[in-house]
Coordinates of C-alpha atoms and ligand atoms in Angstrom, one line a residue:
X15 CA -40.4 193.2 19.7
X16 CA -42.2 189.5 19.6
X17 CA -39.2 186.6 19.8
X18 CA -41.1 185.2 16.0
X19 CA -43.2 186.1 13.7
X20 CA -44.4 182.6 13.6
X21 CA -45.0 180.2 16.4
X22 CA -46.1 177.0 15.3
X23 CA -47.9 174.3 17.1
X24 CA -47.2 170.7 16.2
X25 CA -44.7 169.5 14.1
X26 CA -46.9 167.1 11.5
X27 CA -47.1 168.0 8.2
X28 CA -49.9 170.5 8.5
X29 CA -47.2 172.1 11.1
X30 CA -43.8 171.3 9.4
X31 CA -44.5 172.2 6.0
X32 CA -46.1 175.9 7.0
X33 CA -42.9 176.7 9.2
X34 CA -40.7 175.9 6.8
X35 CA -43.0 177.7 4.5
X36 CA -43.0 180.6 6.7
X37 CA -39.1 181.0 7.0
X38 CA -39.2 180.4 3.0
X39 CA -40.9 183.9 2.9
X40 CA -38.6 185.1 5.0
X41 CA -40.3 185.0 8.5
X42 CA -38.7 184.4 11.8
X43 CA -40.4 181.1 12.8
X44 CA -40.4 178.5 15.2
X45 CA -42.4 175.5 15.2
X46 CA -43.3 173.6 19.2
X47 CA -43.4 169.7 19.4
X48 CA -44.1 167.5 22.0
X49 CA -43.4 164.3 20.6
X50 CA -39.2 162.8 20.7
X51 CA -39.4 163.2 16.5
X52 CA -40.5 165.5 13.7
X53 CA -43.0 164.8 11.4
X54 CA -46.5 163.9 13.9
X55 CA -48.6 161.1 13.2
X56 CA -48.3 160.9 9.6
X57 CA -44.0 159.9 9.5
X58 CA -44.7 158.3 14.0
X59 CA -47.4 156.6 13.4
X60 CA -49.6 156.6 10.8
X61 CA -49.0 157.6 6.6
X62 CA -45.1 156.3 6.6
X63 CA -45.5 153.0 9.0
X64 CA -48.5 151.8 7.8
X65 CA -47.6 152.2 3.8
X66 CA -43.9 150.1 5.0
X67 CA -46.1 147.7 6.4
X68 CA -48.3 147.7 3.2
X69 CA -45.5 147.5 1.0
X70 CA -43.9 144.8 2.8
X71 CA -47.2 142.4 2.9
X72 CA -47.5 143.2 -1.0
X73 CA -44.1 141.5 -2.0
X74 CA -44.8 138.6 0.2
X75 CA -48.0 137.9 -1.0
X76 CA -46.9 138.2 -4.7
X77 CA -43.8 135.9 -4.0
X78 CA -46.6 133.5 -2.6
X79 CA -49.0 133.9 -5.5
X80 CA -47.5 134.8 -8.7
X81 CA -43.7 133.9 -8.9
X82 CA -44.3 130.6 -10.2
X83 CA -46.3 131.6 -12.6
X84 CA -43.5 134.2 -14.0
X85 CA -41.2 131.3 -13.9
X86 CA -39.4 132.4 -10.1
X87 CA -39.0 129.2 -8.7
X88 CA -37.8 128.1 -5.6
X89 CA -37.8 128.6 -1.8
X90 CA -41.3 131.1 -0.5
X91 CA -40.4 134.0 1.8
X92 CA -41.6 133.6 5.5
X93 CA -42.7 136.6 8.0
X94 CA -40.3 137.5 10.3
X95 CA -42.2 140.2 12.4
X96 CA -39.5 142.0 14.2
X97 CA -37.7 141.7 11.8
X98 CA -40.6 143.8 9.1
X99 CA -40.9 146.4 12.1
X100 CA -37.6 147.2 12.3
X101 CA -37.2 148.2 8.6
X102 CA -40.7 150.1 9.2
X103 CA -39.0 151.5 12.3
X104 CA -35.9 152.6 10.1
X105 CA -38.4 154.3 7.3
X106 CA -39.8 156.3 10.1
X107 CA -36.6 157.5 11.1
X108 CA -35.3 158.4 8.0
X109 CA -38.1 160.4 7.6
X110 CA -38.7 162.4 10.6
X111 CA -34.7 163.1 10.8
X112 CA -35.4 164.6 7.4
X113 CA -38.1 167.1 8.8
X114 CA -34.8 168.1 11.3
X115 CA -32.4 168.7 8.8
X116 CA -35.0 170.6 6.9
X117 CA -35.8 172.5 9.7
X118 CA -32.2 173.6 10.2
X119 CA -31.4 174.5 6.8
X120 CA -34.5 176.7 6.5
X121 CA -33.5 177.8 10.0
X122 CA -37.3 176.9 11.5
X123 CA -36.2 176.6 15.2
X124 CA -37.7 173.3 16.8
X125 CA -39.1 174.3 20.6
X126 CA -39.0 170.8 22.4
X127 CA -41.9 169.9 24.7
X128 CA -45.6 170.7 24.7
X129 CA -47.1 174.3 24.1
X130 CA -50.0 176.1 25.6
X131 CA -51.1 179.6 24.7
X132 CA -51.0 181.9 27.3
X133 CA -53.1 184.8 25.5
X134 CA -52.6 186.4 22.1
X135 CA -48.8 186.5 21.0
X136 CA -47.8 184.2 24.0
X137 CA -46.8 180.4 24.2
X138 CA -45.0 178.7 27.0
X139 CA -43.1 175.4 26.2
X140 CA -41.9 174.0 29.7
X141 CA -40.9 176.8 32.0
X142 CA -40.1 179.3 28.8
X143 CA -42.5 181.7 27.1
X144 CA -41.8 182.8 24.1
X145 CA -43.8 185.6 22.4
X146 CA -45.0 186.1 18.3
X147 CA -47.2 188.5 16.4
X148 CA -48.2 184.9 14.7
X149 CA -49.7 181.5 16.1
X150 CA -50.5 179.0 14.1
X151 CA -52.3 175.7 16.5
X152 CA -51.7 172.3 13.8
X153 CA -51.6 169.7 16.8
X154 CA -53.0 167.3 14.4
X155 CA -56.0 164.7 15.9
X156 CA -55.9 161.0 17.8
X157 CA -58.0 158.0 17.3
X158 CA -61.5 158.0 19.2
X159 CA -62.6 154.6 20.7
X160 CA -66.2 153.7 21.4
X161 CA -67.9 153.0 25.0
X162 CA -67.6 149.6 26.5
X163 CA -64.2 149.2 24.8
X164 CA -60.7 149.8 26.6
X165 CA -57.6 150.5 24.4
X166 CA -54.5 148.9 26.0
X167 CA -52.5 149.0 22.5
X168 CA -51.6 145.0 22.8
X169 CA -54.4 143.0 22.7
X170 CA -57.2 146.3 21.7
X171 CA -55.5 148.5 19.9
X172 CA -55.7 151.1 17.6
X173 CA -53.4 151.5 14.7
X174 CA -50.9 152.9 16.7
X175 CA -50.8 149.7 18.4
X176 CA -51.6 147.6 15.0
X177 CA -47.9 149.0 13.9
X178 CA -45.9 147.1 16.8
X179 CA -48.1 143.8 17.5
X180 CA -45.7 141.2 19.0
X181 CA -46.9 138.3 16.4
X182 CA -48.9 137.9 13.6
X183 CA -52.4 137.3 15.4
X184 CA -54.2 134.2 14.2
X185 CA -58.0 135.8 14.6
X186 CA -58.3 139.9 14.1
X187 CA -61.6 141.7 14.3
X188 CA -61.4 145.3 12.7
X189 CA -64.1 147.9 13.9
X190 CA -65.0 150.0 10.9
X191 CA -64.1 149.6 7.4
X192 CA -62.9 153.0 6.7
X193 CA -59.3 153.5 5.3
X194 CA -57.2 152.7 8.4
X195 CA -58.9 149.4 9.3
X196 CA -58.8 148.5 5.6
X197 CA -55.3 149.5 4.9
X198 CA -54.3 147.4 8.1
X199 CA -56.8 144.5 7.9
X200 CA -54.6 143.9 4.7
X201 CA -51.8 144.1 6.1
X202 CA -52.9 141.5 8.5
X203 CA -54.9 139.3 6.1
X204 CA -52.2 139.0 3.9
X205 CA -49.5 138.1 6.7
X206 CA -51.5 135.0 7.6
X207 CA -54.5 136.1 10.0
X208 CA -58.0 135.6 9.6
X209 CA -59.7 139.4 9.9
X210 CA -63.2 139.9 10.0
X211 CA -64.2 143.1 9.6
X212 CA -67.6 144.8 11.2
X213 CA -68.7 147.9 9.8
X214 CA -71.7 150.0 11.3
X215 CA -72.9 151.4 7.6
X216 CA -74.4 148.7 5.2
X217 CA -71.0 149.5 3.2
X218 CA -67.4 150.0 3.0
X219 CA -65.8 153.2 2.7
X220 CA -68.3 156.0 3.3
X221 CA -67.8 158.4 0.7
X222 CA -66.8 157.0 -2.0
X223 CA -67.8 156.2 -4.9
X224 CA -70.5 153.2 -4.7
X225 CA -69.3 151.7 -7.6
X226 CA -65.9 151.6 -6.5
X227 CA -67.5 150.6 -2.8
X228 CA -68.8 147.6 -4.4
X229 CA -66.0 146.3 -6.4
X230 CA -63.4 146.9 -3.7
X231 CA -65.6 144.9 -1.2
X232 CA -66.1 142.3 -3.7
X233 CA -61.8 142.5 -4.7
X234 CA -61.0 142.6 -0.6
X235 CA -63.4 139.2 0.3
X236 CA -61.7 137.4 -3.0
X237 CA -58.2 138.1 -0.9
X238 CA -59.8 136.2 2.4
X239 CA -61.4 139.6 4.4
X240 CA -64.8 138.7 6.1
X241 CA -67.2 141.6 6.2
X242 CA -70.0 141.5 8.5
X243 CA -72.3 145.1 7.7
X244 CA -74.5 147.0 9.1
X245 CA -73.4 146.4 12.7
X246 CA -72.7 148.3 15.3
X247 CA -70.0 147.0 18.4
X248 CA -71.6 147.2 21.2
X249 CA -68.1 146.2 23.4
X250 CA -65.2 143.9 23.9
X251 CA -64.8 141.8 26.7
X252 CA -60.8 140.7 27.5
X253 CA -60.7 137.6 28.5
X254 CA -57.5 135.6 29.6
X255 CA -56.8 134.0 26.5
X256 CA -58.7 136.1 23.9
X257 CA -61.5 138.7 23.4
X258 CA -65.1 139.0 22.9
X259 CA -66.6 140.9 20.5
X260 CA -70.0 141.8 20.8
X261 CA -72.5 143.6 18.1
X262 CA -75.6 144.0 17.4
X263 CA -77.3 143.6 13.8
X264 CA -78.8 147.0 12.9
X265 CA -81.7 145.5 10.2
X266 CA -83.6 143.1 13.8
X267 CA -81.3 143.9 16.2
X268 CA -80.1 140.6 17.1
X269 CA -76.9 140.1 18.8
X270 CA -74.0 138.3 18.1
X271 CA -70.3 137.9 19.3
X272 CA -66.9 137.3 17.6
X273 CA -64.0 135.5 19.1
X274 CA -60.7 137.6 18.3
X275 CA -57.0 137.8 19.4
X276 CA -56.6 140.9 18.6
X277 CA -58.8 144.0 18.4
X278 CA -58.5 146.9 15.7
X279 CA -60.2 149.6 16.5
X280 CA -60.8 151.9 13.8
X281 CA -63.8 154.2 14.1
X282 CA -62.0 157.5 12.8
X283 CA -59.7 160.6 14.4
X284 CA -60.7 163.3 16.6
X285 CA -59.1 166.7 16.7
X286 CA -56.5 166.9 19.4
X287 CA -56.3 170.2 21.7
X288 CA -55.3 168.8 25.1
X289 CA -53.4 170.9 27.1
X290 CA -53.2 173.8 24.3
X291 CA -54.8 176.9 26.4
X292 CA -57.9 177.4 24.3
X293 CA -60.3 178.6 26.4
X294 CA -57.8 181.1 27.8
X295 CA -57.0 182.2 24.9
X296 CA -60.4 183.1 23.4
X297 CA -60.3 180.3 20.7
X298 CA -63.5 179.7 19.3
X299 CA -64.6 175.8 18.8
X300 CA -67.1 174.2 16.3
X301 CA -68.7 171.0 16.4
X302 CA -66.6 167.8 17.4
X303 CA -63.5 169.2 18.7
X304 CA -62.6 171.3 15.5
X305 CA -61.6 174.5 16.0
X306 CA -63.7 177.4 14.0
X307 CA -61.7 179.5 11.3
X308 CA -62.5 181.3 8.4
X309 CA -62.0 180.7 4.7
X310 CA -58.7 181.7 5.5
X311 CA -57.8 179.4 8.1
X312 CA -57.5 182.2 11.3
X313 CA -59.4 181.5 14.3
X314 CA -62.3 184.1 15.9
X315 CA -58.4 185.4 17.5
X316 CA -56.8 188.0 15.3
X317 CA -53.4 186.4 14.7
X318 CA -54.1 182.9 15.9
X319 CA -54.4 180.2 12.7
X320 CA -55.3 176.4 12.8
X321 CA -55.0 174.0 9.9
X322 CA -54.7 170.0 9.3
X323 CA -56.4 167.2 10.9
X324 CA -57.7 170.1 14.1
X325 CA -60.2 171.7 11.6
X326 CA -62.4 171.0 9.2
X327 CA -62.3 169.0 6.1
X328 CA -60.9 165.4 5.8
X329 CA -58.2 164.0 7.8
X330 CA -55.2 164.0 5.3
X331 CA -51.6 164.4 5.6
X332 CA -51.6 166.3 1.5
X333 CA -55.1 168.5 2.8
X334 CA -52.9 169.4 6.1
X335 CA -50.1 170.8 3.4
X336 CA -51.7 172.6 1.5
X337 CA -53.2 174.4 4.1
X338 CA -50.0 175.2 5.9
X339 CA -48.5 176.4 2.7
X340 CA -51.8 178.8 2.5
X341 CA -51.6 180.1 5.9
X342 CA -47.6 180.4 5.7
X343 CA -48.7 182.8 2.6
X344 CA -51.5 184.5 4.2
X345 CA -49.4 185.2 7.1
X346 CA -46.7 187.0 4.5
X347 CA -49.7 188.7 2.9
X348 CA -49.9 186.5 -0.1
X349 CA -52.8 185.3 -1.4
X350 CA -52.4 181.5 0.3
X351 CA -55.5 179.5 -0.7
X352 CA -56.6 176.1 -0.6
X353 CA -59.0 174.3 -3.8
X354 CA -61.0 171.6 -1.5
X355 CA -62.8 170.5 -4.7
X356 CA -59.3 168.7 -6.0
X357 CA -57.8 166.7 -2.7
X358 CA -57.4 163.7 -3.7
X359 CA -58.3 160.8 -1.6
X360 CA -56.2 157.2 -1.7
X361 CA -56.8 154.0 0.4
X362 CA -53.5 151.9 0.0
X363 CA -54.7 148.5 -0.7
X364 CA -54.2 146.6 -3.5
X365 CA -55.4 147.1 -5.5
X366 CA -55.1 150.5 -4.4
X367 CA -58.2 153.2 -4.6
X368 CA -57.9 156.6 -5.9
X369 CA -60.3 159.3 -5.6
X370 CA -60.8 163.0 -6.6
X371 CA -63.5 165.2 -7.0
X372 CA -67.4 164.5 -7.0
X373 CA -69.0 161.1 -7.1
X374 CA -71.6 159.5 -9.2
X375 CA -73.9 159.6 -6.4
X376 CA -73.3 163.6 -5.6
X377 CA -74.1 164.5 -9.1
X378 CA -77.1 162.5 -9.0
X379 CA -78.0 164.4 -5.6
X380 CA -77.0 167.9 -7.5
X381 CA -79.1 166.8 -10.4
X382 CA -76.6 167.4 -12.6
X383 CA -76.2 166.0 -16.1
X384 CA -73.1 164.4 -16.5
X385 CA -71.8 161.6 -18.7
X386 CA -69.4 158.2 -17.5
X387 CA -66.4 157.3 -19.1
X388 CA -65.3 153.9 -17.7
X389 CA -62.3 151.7 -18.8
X390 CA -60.9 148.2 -16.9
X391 CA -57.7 147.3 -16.2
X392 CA -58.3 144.5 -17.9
X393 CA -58.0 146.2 -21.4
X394 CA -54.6 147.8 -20.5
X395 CA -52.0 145.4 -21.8
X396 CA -49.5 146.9 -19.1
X397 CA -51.7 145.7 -16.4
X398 CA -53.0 142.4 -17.8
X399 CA -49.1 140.9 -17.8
X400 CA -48.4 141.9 -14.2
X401 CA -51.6 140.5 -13.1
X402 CA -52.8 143.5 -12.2
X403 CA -56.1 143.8 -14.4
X404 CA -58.7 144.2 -11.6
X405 CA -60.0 147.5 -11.1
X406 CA -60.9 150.4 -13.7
X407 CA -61.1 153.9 -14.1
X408 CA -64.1 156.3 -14.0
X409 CA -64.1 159.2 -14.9
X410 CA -67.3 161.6 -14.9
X411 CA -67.3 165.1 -16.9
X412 CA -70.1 167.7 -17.3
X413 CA -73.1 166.5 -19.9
X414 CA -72.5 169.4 -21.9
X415 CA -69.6 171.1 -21.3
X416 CA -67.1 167.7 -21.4
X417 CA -65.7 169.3 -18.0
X418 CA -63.9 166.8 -15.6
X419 CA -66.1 166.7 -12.4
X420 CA -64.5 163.4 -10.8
X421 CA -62.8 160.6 -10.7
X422 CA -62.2 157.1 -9.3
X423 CA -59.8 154.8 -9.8
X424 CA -59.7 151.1 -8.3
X425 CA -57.1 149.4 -10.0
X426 CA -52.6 149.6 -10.2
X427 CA -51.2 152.7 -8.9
X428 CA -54.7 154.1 -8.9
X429 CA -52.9 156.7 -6.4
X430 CA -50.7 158.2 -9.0
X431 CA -52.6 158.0 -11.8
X432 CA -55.0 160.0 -10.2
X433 CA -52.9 163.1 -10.2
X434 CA -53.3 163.5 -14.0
X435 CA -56.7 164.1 -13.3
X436 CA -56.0 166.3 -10.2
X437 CA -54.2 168.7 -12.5
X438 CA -56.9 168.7 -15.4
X439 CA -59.5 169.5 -12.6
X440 CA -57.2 172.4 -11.4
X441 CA -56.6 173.8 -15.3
X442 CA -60.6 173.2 -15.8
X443 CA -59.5 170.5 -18.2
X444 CA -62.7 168.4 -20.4
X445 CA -61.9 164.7 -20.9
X446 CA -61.4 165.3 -24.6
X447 CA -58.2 167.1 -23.0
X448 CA -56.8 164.0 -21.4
X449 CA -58.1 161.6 -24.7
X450 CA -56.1 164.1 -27.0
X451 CA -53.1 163.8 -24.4
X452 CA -50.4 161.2 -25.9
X453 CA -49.7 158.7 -23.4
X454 CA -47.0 156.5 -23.1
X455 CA -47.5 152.9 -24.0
X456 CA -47.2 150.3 -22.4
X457 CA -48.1 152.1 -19.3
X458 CA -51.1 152.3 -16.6
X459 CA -52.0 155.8 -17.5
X460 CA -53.3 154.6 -20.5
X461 CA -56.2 153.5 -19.2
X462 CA -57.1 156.7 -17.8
X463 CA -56.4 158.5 -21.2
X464 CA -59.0 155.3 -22.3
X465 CA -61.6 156.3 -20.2
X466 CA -61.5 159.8 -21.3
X467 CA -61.8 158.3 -24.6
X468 CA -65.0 157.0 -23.0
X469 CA -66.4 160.1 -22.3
X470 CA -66.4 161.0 -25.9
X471 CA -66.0 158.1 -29.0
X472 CA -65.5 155.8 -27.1
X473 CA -62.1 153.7 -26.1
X474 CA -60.3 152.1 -28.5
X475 CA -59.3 148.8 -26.0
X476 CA -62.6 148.0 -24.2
Ligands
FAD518 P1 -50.4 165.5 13.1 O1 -49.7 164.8 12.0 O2 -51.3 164.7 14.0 O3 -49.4 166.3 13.9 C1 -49.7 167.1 15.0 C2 -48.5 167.1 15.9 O4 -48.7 168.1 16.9 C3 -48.1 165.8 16.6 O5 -46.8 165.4 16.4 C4 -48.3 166.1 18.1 O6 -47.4 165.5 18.9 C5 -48.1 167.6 18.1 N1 -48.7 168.3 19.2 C6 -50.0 168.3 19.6 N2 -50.3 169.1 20.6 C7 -49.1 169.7 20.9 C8 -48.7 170.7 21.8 N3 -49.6 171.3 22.7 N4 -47.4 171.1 21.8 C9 -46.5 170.6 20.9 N5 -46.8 169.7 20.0 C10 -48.1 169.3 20.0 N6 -53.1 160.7 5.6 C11 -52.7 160.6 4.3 O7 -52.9 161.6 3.6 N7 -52.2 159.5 3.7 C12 -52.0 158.4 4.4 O8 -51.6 157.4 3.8 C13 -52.4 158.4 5.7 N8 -52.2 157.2 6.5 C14 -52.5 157.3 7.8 C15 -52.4 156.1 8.5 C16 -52.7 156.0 9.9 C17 -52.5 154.8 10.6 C18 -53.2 157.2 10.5 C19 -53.5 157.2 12.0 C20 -53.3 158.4 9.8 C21 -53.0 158.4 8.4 N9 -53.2 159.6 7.6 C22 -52.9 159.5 6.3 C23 -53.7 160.8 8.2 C24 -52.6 161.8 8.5 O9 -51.6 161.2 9.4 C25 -53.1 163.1 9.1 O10 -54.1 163.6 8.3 C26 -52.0 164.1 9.2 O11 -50.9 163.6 10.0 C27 -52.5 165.4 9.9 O12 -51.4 166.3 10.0 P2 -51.4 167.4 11.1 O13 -50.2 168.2 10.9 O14 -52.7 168.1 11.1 O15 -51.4 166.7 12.5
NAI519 P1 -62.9 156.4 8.9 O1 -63.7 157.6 9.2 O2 -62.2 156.3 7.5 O3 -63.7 155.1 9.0 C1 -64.3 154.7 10.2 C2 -65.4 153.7 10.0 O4 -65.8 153.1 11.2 C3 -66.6 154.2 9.2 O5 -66.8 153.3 8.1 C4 -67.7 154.1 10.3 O6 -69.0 153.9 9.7 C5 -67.2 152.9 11.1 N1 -67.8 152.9 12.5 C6 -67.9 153.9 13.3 N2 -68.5 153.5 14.5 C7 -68.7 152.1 14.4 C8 -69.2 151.1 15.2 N3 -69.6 151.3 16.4 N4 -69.2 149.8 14.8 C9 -68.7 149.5 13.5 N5 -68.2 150.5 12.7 C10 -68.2 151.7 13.1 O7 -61.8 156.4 10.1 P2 -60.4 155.6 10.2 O8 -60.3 154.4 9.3 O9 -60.3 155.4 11.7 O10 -59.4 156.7 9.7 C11 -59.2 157.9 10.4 C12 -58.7 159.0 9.5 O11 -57.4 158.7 9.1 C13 -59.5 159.1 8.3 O12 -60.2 160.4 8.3 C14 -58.6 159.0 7.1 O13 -58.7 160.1 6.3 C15 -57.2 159.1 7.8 N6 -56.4 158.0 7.1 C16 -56.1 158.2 5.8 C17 -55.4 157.2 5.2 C18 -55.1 157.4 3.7 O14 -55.2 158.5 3.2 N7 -54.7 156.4 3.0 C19 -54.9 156.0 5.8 C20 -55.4 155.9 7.2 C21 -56.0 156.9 7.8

């Protein structure tokens, strides 16, 4: 008799949500972590701090910019940076002593300490092994550096680092301009330093929609973020009293240097499998650290599953989820399965950036005929009086059929409004769906509503 039917490794919340999952459906599971709290890199160290920080740097900013105007007079708010990182430190522990209660009332049992499989069925945390008929590996992924630069998390860091910075640097250079270093070049900008931003790609955000690319790069240098594109780092030199960053123009290859205090280094995650026993075990890998599975998320190892940030697909907290409610079911012979065509993608700016489904660009690569339906922020009243009226929404449905295909929002809680359209994608909804749908005025949703009008008519506010 195995000690579980579930072992499973790493407590983030590809990890978390599949053992509680698991004992839901009435499975004897245990989930291993290494780390002194619940909840991996999404409640340590990444999703939960960075969005305190983010919402922290929003309200001062708008004290500093648009109180006066709404007739909130008087004394401006100044950063006390301890002071912001211990309520981020508090948020984080609210939320990863959550994960522990939730373990014990679904009666997951935490193994402390790091686990290795030692064959099929087998995995020893310290000096105990404990035995299951089920593995599943969800040890989540770290940040990769690049050669010629040496992480030391104070003066180089990565956003680990970027969440517990002594002071407020006065000069920041950011290494790519992918979500984390623009989430946290925000954070910094709008605290008082000067960021500069090099990015390798002629653009911002790979991926995304270009239109979206383009207004949010134009929306982030109006808010004081220097962009220097289409350049690739070649190192940083520490020096005593600052850093020296060097990179190299891609279009004549010219060289240049910046003078920084601080260092982000942001050039995206790498699956993490240190330690794990993978080769013993017979675990199959794919390209770039990932671990092979198939559709249904099981390795080339009968019995052994791997989901979240250590397999393929993007490197999201909601992806890691949904997958570790799939395997949870799969494991309890339910039909578990994951739609990859409706994760939404949202970059926490502001204003923040929403994303779901294809882009302009893919359909264009497809060859499909498809029609636009666009509507700003400016037309929604809602938005206009918080001076929020940046941004729009786009929304693109089939030529013929009226079928939503995608969606982009840049614009006011463009990350929950985009959930309306997550669900229409998931009921095979047409925009006339959402244009016939009675929304709420005065409200932001009504520009999406608006922009489905745009697929059809036409919007009424535009
Ligand atoms: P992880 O959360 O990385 O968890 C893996 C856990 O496994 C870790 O706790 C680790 O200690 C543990 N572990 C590893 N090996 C072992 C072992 N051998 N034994 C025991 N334990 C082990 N995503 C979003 O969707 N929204 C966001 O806003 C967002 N913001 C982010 C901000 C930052 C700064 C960063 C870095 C990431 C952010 N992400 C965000 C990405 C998100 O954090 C990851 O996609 C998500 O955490 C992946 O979940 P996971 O369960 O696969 O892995
Ligand atoms: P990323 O993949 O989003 O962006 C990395 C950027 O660095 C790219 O634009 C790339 O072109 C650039 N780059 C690479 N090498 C370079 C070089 N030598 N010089 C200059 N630029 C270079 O990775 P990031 O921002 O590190 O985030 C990692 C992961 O964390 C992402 O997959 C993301 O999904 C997840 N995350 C999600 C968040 C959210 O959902 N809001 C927030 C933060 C992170």
């Amino acid at each position: 008799m195995a000690d579980y039917d579930v072992i499973v490794i790493g407590g983030g919340p590809g990890g978390y949500v599949c053992a509680i999952r698991c004992a839901q459906l009435g499975l004897k599971t245990a989930c291993v972590e290494g780390r002194e709290t619940l909840g991996g890199t999404c409640l340590n160290v990444g999703c939960i701090p960075s969005k305190a920080m983010l919402h922290a740097s929003e309200l001062y900013h708008e004290a500093h910019t648009n109180f006066d105007a709404m007739g909130l007079e008087g004394a401006k708010p100044k950063v006390n940076l301890s002071k912001m990182l211990e309520y981020k430190a508090s948020t984080v522990k609210t939320n990863t002593s959550g994960i522990e209660f939730l373990f014990k009332k679904n009666k997951v049992d935490w193994l402390k300490g790091w686990g290795k499989i030692d064959g099929a069925g087998k995995v020893t945390v310290g000096k105990e092994t404990h035995t299951a008929k089920n593995i599943v590996i969800a040890t989540g992924s770290e940040a990769s550096s690049l050669p010629g630069i040496e992480v030391d998390e104070k003066r180089i860091v990565t956003s680990t680092g970027a969440l517990e910075l002594g002071s407020v640097p006065k000069k920041m250079v950011v290494i790519g301009a992918g979500v984390i270093g623009l989430e946290m070049g925000s954070v910094y900008a709008r605290l008082g330093s000067e960021v500069t931003v090099v990015e390798f790609l002629d653009h911002i955000t790979p991926g995304m929609d270009a239109e979206v690319t383009r207004a949010f790069q134009k929306m982030l240098t109006k808010q004081g973020l220097n962009f220097i594109l289409g350049a690739a780092v070649q190192g940083v030199e520490a020096l005593k009293t600052k850093l020296k960053v060097t990179y190299k123009l891609r279009k004549d290859d010219s060289e240049a240097t910046l003078d920084a205090d601080v260092v982000l280094v942001a050039t995206g995650r790498k699956p993490y499998t240190d330690g794990l026993g993978l080769e013993g075990a017979g675990v199959e890998m794919a390209e770039r650290g990932m671990l092979k599975t198939d559709a249904h998320l099981q390795t080339n190892v009968p019995g052994i599953w791997a989901l979240g940030d250590v397999v393929a697909g993007p490197m999201l907290a909601h992806k890691a989820e949904d997958e570790g409610m799939a395997v949870a079911e799969r494991i309890a012979g339910q039909a578990g399965h994951v739609n990859y065509g409706v994760i939404p993608g949202v970059i926490y700016t502001t204003p923040e950036v929403a994303t779901v489904g294809k882009t302009e660009e893919q359909l264009k690569e497809e060859g499909r005929a498809y029609k636009v339906g666009k509507f700003p922020f400016m037309g929604n009243a809602r938005a206009k009086s918080y001076f929020l009226g940046d941004g729009f929404v786009k929304l693109l449905a089939d030529a013929q059929t009226d079928r939503i295909l995608g969606a982009h929002i840049i614009g006011p809680m463009a990350g929950d409004l985009i959930h309306e359209i997550c669900v229409g994608m998931e009921f095979g909804a047409a925009a006339e769906d959402i244009a016939r749908t009675c929304h709420a005025h005065p409200t932001f949703s009504e520009a999406v509503r608006e922009a489905a009008l745009a697929c059809g008519d036409g919007a009424i506010h535009a």
